[in-house]
């Protein structure tokens, strides 16, 4: 909203320079976002919060300045107008919907001469951003900017039957507004009609037909109070926001209707000539009375941490035109132009606002809360980020809104949660997997000449609820994607493209660091990965999967080269981690090393062999490591050579060679029978 | 003869001790073991003796030859090791590095913010990003059919279900699940149905705080946020509380900090005002307490909310919010 500095001076005395006033208004909660010099005037752009309809006028802003400086605003006196004739026989008003139109008043001015407004009026309107139309319309707009009460002038002679009816629209009714647009109305839209047809959408915009024009001789001015909710609904439905609707939807003053009406009649007579007809038609079946609110000074100080006396509190409120009905344990009458004040706490805010937030002292101590449950989710989130960045991955943060195509490309999961009113098709679904986002980041970076790209994201995905809950499930996933060299290029020697086993090793390191053991890998089939893929699980739970992304998927994302991917279920992992560890004695005695080179058929898995060795190795076998894989001339085709490095150790003493030899013999025997393994010489 | 052999051995032992270079060692070798060297010479002398007198000195001579050979090879090995150590090392070659990653700047700033509040005794609470209208608006005292609901452009999933526009619904969920005192911060993603630009994205990260107890005052709110801002932006930062409106707090405040770029003198970033708006805050509205079954006469509380993305932009000097979500490695590696 725009406010003129000079205009304000008409209603309240102040010595503030424009910039100073701007600062003071801001500190009152009327945020001034700009001050602009216009001629000899200054125009303030004020960003009003939606709870302050009372401040949407020059008188309203003046009232705030008055409260700040300890004075009351001077409203313009109205010289009695309307000495001739009698309005009542010339117009009848009928309110069908009293709930949405509690008050409707009108005055008639006969014999006006429509023409441009005088220069001073045009300047004022232009300064605050309103286009001058003609003297009749300008008079009503001026009074709206002055008092905050929107008014509407009709060409009296175009009101069929000299009758105003306030009613709800019929379903499917169409109305052409001032701006020439045909509007489809629903049955909750409130209309101002004449005997035959609608002439305005109440509180929002008038119609083309009954507009004041150069030919208009007699003007009927409407001044009304409409239900804010109804106006808000209509304005939103029609996507039509006007100066009038912005005021009505926030709540105008039902008891300010007549003052504004008389003020406009007077001004119109002054600008456009003619004569105001005596008498006001005022349909106000149920008077809206000011409410009373109790206010305890002790409560004020308790909530604010202030030290205000009842007297100081009362004075602040009186300067805001609140009436103090009882000064001991205050009872406050709330003027009807403040629909936002309903409770004690609302008054406390008014006191704080005028007293000044900056004058309330900061309190830097408070009681302490002694107990919080350990927060493992926070702890693991932090750990995961530390470990993965330590393993050479960058954390990324991607959009949770995605498109159906990207989603479908990688995931054969459940259907997605969709957005009813998306900005665009590209952001119409909630992600069901982090993978498409990661692949996009890889593509984008590749297009910017990056080759080694190693990224992860820890974030939520969304799956429609499987039970009756209206809300979807929001599991947290931990996903990563890697492409490029396994280690950075350097002068030492060549580094290869990152392989399946680099990622497998990286995940093993990861689990090692976050204290997760007792997991195992198993062959896994998922649409986004090719056959070089593994799942990860414990006895009962699937923890995730990893492997090579399918070429066709990479092509869709426009990615070059191989990409390795992992997708882990964070919540499952969180549930498995044993945070409390118990110490295991460190071995005292030396270990006995043995290497074992076996030749087996290609189809025998290293994991199975290792498993058997561990089983047969018994309690003394401390570790098994595969240190060589051989295929070539020295062994038959379709066979491979695997060298296992074993370490044996006892907690009770140095192991005897004979004991170890016997264990090795046992292992060999079993490997021969189970896997047809040969000892490689 | 025997005497000569012993003399050669003594002189050899002297020479082999203090040779200084490869050349001298090679020189010793040639002098003793060469084709015309001293050992060869002695063998020649030996062959001149009658056969019966050759045996004893012959044995000694062979022993000397073996001895000299083994000593020289011993020394030359030692020397070779020394030589290898002295290979010139170009220490200016770059170090051998591993791949290293970094934490996203938004996470870093969020961690910094969370840490400050954790040290003050706030616990961390979270809640769903897809929310019901009840938790996002109704329970937070947003009037129905009022412009206050339009302050936040909302993505809807279905009737009554939406993408949360703030993390405030978690305040309600936390209070529903426990009785006072409550002291939590609530980090999380929130969504606004706005066109994407340098200044706004369809989602951002919020941290809200809630403190409910007996006798909590607006003065406590001011003190807490001052301490927070000084911890995050430095001791010199000043705060400004100005009245504002949020349906779920009363009184409500916008909180500005003195511009960290121009120290309050006025610059482009603070639009020449010297102030930067970074927080919304206020005393919890009694209507919110009633919605969760707390007695507003018995307790009071404050709540506040800030945008992590905005603070990150200010702290890191970033002028386009989209950089956070683009994840360009050349951007991420800077933090
Ligand atoms: Zn600045």
Tab-separated table of C-alpha atoms in Angstrom, chain A residues 598-604 629-642 675-678:
chain	number	residue	atom	x	y	z
A	598	UNK	CA	43.410	-73.254	-4.422
A	599	UNK	CA	42.316	-73.953	-7.958
A	600	UNK	CA	38.560	-74.198	-8.423
A	601	UNK	CA	36.043	-74.074	-11.211
A	602	UNK	CA	35.004	-70.557	-12.309
A	603	UNK	CA	31.508	-71.057	-11.019
A	604	UNK	CA	32.652	-71.585	-7.419
A	629	UNK	CA	43.145	-64.155	-8.208
A	630	UNK	CA	44.805	-66.010	-11.106
A	631	UNK	CA	43.541	-67.137	-14.480
A	632	UNK	CA	45.975	-68.267	-17.133
A	633	UNK	CA	48.376	-70.817	-18.578
A	634	UNK	CA	49.399	-72.423	-15.356
A	635	UNK	CA	45.945	-73.783	-14.619
A	636	UNK	CA	43.278	-75.405	-16.765
A	637	UNK	CA	40.738	-73.352	-18.691
A	638	UNK	CA	37.462	-72.526	-16.900
A	639	UNK	CA	39.300	-72.635	-13.620
A	640	UNK	CA	40.646	-69.942	-11.430
A	641	UNK	CA	43.313	-69.793	-8.781
A	642	UNK	CA	42.579	-68.081	-5.492
A	675	UNK	CA	34.205	-77.609	-4.224
A	676	UNK	CA	36.515	-80.026	-5.937
A	677	UNK	CA	39.352	-77.655	-5.112
A	678	UNK	CA	42.966	-78.556	-5.957
